[in-house]
PDB file of N, CA and C in Angstrom:
ATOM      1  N   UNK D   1       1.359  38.402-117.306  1.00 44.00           N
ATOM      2  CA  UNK D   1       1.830  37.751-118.506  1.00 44.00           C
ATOM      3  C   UNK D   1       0.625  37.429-119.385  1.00 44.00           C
ATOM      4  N   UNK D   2       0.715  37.767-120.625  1.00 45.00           N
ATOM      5  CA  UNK D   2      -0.425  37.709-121.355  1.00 45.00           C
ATOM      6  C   UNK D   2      -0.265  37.144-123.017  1.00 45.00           C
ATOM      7  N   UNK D   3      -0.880  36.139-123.173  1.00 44.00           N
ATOM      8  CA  UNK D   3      -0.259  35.518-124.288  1.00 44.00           C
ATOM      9  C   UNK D   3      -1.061  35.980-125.303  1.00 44.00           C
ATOM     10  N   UNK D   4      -1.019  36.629-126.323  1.00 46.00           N
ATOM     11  CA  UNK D   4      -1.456  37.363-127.626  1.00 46.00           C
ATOM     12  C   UNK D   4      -2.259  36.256-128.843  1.00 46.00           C
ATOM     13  N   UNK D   5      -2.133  34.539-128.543  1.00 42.00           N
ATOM     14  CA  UNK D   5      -2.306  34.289-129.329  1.00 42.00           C
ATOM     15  C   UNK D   5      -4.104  33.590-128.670  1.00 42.00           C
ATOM     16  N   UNK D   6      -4.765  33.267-129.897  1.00 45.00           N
ATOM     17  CA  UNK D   6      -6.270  33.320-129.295  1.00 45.00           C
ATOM     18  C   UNK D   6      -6.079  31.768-128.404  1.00 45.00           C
ATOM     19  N   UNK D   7      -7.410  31.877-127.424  1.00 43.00           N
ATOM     20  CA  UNK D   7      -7.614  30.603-126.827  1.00 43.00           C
ATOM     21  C   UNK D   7      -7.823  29.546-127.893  1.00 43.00           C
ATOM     22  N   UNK D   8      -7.335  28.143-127.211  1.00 47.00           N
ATOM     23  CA  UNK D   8      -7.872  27.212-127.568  1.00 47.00           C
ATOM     24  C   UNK D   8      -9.525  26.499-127.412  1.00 47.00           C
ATOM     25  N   UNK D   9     -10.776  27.303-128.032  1.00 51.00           N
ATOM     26  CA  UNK D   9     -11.998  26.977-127.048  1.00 51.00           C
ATOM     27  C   UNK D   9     -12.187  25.484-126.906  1.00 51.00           C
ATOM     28  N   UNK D  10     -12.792  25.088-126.279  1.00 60.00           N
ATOM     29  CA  UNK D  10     -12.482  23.521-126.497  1.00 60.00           C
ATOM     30  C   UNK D  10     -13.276  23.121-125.435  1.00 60.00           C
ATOM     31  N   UNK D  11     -14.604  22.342-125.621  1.00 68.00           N
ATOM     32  CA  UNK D  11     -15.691  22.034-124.909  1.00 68.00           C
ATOM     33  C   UNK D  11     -15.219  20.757-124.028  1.00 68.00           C
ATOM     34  N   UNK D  12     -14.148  20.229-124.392  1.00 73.00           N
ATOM     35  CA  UNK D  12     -13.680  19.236-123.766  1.00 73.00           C
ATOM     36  C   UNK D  12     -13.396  19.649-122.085  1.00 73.00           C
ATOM     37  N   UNK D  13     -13.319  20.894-122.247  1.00 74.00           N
ATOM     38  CA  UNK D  13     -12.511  21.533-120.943  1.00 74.00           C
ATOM     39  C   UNK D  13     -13.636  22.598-120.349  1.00 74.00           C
ATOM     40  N   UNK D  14     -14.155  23.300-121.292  1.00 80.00           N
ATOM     41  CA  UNK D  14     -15.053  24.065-120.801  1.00 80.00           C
ATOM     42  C   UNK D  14     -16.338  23.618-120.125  1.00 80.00           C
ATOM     43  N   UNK D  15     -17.022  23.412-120.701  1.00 83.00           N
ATOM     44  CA  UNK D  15     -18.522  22.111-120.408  1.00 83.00           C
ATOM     45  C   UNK D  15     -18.371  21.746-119.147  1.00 83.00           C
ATOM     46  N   UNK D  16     -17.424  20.780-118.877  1.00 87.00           N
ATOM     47  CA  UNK D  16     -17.333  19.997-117.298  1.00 87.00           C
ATOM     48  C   UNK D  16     -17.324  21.001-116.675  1.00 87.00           C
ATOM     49  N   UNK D  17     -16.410  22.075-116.724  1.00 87.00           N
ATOM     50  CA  UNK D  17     -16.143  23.282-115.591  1.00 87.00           C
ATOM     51  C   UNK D  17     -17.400  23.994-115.210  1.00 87.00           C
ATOM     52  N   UNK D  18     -17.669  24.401-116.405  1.00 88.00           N
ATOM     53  CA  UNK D  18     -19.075  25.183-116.368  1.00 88.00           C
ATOM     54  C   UNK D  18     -20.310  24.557-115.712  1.00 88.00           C
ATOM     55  N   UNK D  19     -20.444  23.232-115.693  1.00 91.00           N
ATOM     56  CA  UNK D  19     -21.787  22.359-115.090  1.00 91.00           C
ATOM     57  C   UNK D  19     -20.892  22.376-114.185  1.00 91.00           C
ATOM     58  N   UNK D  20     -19.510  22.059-113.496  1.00 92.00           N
ATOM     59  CA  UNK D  20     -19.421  22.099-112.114  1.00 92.00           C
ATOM     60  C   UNK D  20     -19.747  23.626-111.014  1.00 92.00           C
ATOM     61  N   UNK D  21     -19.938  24.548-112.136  1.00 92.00           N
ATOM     62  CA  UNK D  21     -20.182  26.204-111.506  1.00 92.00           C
ATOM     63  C   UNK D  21     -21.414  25.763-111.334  1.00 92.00           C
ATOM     64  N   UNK D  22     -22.777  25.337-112.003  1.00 93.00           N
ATOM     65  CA  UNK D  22     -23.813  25.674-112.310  1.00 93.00           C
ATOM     66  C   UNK D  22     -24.066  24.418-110.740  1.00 93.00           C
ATOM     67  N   UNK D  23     -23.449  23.050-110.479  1.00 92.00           N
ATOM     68  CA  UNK D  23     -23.593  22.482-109.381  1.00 92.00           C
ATOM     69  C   UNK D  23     -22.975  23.510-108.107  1.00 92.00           C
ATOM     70  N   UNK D  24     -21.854  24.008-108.154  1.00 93.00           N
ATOM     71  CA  UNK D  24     -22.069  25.206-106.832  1.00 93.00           C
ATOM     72  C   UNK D  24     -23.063  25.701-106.440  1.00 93.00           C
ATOM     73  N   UNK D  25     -23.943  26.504-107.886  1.00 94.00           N
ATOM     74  CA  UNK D  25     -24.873  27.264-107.714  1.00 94.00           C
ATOM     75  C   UNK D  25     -25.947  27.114-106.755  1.00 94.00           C
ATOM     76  N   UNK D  26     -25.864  25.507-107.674  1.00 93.00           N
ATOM     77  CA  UNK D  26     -27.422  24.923-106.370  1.00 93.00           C
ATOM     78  C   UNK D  26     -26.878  24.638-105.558  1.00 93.00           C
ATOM     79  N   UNK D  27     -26.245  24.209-105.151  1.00 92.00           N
ATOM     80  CA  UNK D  27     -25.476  24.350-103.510  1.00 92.00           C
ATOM     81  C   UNK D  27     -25.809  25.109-102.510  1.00 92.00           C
ATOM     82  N   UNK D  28     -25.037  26.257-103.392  1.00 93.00           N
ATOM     83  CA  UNK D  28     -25.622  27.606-102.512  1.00 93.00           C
ATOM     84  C   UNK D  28     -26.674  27.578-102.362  1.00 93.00           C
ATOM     85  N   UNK D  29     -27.561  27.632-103.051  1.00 93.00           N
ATOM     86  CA  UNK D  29     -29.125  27.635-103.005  1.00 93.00           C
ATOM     87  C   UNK D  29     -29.559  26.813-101.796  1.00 93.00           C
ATOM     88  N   UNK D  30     -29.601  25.180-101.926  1.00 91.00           N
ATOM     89  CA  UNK D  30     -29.591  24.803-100.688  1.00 91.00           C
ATOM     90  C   UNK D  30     -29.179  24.816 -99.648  1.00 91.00           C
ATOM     91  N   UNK D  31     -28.230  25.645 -99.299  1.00 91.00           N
ATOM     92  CA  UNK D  31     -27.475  25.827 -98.154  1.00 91.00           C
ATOM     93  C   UNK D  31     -28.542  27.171 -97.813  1.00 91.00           C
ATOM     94  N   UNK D  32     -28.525  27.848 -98.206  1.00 90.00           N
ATOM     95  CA  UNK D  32     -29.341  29.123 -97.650  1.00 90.00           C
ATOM     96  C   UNK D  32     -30.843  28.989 -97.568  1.00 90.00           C
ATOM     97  N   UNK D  33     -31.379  27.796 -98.715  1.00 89.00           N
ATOM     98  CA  UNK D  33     -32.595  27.605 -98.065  1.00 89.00           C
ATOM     99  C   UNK D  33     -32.970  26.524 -96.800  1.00 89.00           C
ATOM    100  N   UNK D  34     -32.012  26.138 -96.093  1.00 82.00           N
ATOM    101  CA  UNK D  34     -31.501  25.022 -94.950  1.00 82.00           C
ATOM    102  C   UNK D  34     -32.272  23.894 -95.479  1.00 82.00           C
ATOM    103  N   UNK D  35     -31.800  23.422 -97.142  1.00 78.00           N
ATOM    104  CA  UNK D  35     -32.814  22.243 -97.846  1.00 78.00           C
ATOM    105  C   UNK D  35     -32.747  20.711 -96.641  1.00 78.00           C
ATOM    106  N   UNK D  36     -33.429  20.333 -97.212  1.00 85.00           N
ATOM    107  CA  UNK D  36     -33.636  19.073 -96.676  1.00 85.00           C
ATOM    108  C   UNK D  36     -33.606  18.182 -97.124  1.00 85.00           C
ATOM    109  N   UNK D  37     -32.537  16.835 -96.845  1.00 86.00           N
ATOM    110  CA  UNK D  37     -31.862  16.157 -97.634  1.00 86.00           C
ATOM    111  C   UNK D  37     -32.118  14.672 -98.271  1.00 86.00           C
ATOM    112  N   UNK D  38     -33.704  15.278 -97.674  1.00 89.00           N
ATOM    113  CA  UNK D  38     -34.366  13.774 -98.637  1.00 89.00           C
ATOM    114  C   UNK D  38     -34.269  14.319-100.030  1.00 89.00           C
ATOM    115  N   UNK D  39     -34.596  13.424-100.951  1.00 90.00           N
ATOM    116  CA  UNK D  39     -34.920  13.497-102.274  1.00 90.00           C
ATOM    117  C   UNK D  39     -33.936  13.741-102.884  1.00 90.00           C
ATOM    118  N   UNK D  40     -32.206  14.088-102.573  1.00 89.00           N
ATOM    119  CA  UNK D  40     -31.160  14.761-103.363  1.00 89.00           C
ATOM    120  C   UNK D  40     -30.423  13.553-103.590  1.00 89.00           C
ATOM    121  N   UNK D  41     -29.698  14.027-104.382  1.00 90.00           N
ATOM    122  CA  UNK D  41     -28.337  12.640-104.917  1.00 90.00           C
ATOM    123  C   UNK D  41     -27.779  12.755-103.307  1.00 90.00           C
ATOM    124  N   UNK D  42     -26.943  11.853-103.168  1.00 93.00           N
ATOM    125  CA  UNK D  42     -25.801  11.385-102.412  1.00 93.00           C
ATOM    126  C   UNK D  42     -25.200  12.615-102.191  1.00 93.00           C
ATOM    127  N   UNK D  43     -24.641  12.839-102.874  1.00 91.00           N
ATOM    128  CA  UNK D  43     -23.421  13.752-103.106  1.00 91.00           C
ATOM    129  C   UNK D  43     -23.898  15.308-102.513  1.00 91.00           C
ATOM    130  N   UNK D  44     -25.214  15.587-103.000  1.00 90.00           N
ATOM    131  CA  UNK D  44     -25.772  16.631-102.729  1.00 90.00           C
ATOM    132  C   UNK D  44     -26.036  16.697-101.068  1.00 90.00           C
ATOM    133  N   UNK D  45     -26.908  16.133-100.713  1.00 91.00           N
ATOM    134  CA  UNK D  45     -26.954  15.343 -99.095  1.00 91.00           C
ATOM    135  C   UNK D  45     -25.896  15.674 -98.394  1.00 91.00           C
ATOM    136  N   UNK D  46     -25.112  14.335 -99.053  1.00 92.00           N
ATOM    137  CA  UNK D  46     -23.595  14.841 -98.253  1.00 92.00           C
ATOM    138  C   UNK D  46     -23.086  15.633 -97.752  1.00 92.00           C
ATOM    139  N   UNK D  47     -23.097  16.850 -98.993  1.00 91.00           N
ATOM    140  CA  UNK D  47     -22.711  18.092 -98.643  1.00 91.00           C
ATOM    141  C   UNK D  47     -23.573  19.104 -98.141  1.00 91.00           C
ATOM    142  N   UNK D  48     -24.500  18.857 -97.766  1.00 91.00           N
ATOM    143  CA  UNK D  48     -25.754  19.571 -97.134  1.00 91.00           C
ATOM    144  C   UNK D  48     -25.257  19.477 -95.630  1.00 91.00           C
ATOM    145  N   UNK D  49     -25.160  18.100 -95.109  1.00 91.00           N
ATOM    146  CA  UNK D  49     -24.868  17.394 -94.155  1.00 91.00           C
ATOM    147  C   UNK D  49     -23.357  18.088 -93.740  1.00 91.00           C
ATOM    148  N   UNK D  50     -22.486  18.092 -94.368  1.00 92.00           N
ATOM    149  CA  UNK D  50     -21.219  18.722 -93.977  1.00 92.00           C
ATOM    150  C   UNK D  50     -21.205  20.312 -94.004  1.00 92.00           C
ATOM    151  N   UNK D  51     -22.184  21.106 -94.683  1.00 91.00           N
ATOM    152  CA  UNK D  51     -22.366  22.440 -94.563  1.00 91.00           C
ATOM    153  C   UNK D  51     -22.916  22.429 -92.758  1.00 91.00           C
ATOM    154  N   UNK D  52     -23.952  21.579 -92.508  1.00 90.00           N
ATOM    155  CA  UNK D  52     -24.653  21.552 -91.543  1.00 90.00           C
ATOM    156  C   UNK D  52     -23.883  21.237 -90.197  1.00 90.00           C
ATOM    157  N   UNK D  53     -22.657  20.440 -90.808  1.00 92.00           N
ATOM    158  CA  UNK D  53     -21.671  19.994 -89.579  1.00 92.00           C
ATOM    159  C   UNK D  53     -20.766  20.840 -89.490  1.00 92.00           C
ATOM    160  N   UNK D  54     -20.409  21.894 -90.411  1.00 91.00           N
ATOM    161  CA  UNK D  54     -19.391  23.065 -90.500  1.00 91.00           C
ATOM    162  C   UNK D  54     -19.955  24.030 -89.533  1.00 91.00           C
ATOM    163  N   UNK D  55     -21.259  24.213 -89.912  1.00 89.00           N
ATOM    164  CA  UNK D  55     -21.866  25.250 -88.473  1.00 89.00           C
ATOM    165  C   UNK D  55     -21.905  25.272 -87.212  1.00 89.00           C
ATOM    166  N   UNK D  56     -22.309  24.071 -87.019  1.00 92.00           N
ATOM    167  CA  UNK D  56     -22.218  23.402 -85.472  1.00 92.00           C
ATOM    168  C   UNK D  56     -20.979  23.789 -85.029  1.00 92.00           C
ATOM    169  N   UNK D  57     -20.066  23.173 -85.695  1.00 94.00           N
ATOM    170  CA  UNK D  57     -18.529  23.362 -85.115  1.00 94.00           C
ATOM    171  C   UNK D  57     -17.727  24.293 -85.598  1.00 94.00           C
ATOM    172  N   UNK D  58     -18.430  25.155 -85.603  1.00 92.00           N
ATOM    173  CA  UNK D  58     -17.640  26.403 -86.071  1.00 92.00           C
ATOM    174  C   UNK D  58     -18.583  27.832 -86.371  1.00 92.00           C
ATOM    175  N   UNK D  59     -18.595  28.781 -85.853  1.00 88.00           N
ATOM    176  CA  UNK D  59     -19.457  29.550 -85.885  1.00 88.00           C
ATOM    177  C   UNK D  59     -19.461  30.450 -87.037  1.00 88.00           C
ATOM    178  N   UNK D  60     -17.706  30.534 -87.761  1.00 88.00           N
ATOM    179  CA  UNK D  60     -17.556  31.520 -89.012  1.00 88.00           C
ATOM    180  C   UNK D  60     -18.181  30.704 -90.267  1.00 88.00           C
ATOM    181  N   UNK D  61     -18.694  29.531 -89.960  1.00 87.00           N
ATOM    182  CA  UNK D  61     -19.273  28.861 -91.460  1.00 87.00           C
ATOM    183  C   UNK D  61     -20.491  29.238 -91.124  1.00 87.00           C
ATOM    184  N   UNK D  62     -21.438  30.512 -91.192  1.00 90.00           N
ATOM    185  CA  UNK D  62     -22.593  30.533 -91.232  1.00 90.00           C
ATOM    186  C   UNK D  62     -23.299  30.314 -92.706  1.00 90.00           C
ATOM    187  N   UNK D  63     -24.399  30.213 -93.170  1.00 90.00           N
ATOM    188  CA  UNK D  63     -25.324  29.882 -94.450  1.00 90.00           C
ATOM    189  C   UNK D  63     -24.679  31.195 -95.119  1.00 90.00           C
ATOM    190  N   UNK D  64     -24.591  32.051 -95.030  1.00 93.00           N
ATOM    191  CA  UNK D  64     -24.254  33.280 -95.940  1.00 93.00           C
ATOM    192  C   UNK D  64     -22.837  32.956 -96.321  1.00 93.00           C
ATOM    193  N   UNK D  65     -21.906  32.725 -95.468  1.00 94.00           N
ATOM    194  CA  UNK D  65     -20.350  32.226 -95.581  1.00 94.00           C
ATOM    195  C   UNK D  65     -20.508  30.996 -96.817  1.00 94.00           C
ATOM    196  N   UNK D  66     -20.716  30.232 -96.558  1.00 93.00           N
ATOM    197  CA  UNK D  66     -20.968  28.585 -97.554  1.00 93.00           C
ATOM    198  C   UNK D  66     -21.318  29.093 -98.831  1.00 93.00           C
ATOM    199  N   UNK D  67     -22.374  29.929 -98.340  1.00 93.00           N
ATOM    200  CA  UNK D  67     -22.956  30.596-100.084  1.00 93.00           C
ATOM    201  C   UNK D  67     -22.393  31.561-100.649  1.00 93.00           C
ATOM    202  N   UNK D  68     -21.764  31.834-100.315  1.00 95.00           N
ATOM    203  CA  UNK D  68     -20.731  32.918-100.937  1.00 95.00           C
ATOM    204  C   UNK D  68     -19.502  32.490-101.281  1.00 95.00           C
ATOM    205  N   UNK D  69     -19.216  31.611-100.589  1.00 94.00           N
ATOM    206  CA  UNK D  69     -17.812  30.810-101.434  1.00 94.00           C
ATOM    207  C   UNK D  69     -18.507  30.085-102.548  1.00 94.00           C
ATOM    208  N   UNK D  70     -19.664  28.914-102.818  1.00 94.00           N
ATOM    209  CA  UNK D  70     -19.657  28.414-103.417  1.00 94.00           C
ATOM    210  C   UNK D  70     -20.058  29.239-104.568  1.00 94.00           C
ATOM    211  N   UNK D  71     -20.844  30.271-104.180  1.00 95.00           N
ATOM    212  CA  UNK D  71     -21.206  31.053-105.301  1.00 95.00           C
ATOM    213  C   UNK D  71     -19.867  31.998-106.057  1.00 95.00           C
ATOM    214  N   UNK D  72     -18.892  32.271-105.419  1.00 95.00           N
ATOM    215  CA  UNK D  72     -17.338  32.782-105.720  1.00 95.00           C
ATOM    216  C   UNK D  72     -16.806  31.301-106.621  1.00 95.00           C
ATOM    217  N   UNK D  73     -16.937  30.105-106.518  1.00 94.00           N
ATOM    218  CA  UNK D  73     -17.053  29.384-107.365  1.00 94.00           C
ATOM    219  C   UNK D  73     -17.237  28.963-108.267  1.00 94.00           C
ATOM    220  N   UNK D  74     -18.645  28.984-108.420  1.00 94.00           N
ATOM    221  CA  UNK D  74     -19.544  29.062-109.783  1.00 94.00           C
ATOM    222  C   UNK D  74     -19.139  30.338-110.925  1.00 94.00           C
ATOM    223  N   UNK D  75     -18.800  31.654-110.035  1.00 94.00           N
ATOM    224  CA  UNK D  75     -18.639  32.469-110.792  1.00 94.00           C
ATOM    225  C   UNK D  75     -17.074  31.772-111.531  1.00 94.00           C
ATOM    226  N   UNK D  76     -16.711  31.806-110.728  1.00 93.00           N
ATOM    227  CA  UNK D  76     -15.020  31.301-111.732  1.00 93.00           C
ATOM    228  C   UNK D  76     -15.075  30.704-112.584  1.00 93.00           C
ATOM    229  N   UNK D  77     -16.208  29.122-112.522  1.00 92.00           N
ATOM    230  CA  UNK D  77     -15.942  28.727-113.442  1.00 92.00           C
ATOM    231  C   UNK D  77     -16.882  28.784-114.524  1.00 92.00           C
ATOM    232  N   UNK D  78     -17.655  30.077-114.939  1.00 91.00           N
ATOM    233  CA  UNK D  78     -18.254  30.264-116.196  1.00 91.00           C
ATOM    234  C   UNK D  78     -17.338  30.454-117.138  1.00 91.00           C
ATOM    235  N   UNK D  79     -17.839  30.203-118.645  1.00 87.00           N
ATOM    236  CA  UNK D  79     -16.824  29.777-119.782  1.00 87.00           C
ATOM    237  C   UNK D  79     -16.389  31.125-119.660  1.00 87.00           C
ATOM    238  N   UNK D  80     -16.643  32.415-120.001  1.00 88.00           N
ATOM    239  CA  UNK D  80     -15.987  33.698-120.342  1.00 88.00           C
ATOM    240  C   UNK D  80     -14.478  33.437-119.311  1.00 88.00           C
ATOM    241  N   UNK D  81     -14.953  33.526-118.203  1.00 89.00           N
ATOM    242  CA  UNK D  81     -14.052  33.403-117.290  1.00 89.00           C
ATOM    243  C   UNK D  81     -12.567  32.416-117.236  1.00 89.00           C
ATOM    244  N   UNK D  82     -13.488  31.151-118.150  1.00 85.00           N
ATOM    245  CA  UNK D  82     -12.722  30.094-117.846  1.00 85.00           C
ATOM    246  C   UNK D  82     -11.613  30.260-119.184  1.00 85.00           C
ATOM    247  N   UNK D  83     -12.238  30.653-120.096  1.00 83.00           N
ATOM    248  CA  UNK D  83     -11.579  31.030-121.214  1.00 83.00           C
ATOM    249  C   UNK D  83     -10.240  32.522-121.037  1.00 83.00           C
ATOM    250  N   UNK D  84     -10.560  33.374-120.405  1.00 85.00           N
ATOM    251  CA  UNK D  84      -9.782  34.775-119.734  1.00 85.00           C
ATOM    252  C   UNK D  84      -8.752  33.793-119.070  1.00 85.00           C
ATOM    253  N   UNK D  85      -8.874  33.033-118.403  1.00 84.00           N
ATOM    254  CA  UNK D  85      -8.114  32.507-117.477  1.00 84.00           C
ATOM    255  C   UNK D  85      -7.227  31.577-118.559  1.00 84.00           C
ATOM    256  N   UNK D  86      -7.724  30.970-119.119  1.00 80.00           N
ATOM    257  CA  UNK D  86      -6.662  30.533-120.730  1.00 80.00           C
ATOM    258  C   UNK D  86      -5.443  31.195-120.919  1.00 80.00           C
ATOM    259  N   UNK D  87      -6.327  32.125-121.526  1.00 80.00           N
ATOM    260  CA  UNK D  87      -5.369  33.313-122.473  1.00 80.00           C
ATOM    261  C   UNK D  87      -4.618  33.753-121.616  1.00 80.00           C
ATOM    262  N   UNK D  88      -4.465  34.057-120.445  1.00 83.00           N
ATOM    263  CA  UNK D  88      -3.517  34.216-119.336  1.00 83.00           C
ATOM    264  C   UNK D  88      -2.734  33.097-119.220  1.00 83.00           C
ATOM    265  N   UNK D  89      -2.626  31.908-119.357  1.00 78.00           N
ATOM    266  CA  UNK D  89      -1.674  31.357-119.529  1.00 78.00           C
ATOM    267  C   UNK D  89      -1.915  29.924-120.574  1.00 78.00           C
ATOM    268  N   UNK D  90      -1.562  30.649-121.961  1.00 76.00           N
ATOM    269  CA  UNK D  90      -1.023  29.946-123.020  1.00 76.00           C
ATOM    270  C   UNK D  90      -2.786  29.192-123.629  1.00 76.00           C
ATOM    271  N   UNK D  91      -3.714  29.251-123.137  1.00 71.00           N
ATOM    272  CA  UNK D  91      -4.670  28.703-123.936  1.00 71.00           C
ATOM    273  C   UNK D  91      -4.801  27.089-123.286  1.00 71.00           C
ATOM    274  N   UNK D  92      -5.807  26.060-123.388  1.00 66.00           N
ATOM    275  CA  UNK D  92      -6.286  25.564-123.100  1.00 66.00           C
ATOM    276  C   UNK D  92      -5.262  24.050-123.328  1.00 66.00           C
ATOM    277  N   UNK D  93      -5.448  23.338-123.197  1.00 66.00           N
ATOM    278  CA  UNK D  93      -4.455  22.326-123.872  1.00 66.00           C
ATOM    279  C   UNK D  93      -5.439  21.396-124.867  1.00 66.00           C
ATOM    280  N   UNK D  94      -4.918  21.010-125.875  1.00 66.00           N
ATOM    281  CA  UNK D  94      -5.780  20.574-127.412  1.00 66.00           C
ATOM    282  C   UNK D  94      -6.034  18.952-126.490  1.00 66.00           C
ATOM    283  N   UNK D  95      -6.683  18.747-127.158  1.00 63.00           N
ATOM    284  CA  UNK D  95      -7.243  17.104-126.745  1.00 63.00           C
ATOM    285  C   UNK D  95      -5.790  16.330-127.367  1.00 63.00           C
ATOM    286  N   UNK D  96      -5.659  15.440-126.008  1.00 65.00           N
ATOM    287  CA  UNK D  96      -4.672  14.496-126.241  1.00 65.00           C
ATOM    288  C   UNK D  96      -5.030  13.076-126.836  1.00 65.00           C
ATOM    289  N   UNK D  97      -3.968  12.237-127.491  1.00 70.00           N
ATOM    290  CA  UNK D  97      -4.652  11.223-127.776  1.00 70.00           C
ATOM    291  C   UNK D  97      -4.094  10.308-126.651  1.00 70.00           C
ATOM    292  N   UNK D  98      -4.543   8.947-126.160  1.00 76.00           N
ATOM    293  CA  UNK D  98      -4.196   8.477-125.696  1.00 76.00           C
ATOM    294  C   UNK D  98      -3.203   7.177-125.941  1.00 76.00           C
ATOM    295  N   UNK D  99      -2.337   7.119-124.935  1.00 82.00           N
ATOM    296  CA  UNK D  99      -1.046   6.394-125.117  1.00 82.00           C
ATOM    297  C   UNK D  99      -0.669   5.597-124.174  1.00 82.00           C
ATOM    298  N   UNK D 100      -0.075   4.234-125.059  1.00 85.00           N
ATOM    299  CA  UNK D 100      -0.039   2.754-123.989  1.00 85.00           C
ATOM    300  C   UNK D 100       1.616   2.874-123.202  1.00 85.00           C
ATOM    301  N   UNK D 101       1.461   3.057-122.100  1.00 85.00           N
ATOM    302  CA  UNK D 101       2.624   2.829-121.500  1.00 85.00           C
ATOM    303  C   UNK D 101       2.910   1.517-120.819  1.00 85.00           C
ATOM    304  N   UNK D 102       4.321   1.124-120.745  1.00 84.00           N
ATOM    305  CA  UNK D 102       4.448  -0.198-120.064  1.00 84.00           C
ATOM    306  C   UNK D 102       5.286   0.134-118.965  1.00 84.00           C
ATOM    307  N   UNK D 103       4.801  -0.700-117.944  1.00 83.00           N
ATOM    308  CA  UNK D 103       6.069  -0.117-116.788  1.00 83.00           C
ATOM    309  C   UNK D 103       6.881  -1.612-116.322  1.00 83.00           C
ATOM    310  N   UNK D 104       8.225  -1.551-116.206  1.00 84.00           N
ATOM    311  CA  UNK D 104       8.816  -2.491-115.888  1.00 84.00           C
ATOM    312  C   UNK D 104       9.217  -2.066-113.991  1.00 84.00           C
ATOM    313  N   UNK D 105       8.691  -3.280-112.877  1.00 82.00           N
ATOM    314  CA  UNK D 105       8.843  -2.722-111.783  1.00 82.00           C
ATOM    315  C   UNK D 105       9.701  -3.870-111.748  1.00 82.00           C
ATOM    316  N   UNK D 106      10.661  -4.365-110.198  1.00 84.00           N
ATOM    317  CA  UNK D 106      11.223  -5.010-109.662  1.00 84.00           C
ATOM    318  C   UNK D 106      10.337  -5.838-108.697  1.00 84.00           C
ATOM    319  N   UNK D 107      10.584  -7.253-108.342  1.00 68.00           N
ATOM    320  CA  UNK D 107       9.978  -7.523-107.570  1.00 68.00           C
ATOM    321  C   UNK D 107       8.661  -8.762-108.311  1.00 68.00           C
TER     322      UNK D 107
END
């Protein structure tokens, strides 16, 4: 199904995606160079640490496996890509504005 009319480009949507490819990237990177998890954010560590605990307990998560998904990752979410993937269904959604809801509960 292919919608004829152009994407919506819209950095609102693209940007985040794209720096989250470009954080796979180094991922991978550290995973295959078996980094060492001083000096990294939290987050980075973390997942160093859970690449590292995926191996142990499991022999199909080797360093080439990890890096190849995350890098199958990164690739997805570059803008060309992310934009193709739009136009395949209907284009991006326009920036919403935001809206006050009230909720009435029981109780």
């Amino acid at each position: 199904m292919t919608n004829n009319s152009p994407t919506v480009v819209n950095d609102q949507w693209t940007a985040p995606l794209a720096e989250a490819g470009k954080c796979f990237e180094e991922l991978a990177t550290l995973v295959l160079e078996n980094a060492d998890t001083e000096g990294l954010t939290p987050a980075r560590a973390a997942f160093i640490k859970a690449a590292a605990r995926a191996r142990s307990e499991n022999p199909w998560f080797t360093e080439n496996n990890i890096a190849d998904a995350l890098l199958g990752l990164s690739h997805m979410l570059r803008p060309e890509a992310v934009d193709r993937w739009a136009d395949m269904h209907g284009g991006l959604p326009k920036r919403h504005t935001a809206k006050k809801v009230g909720i009435i509960a029981a109780g």
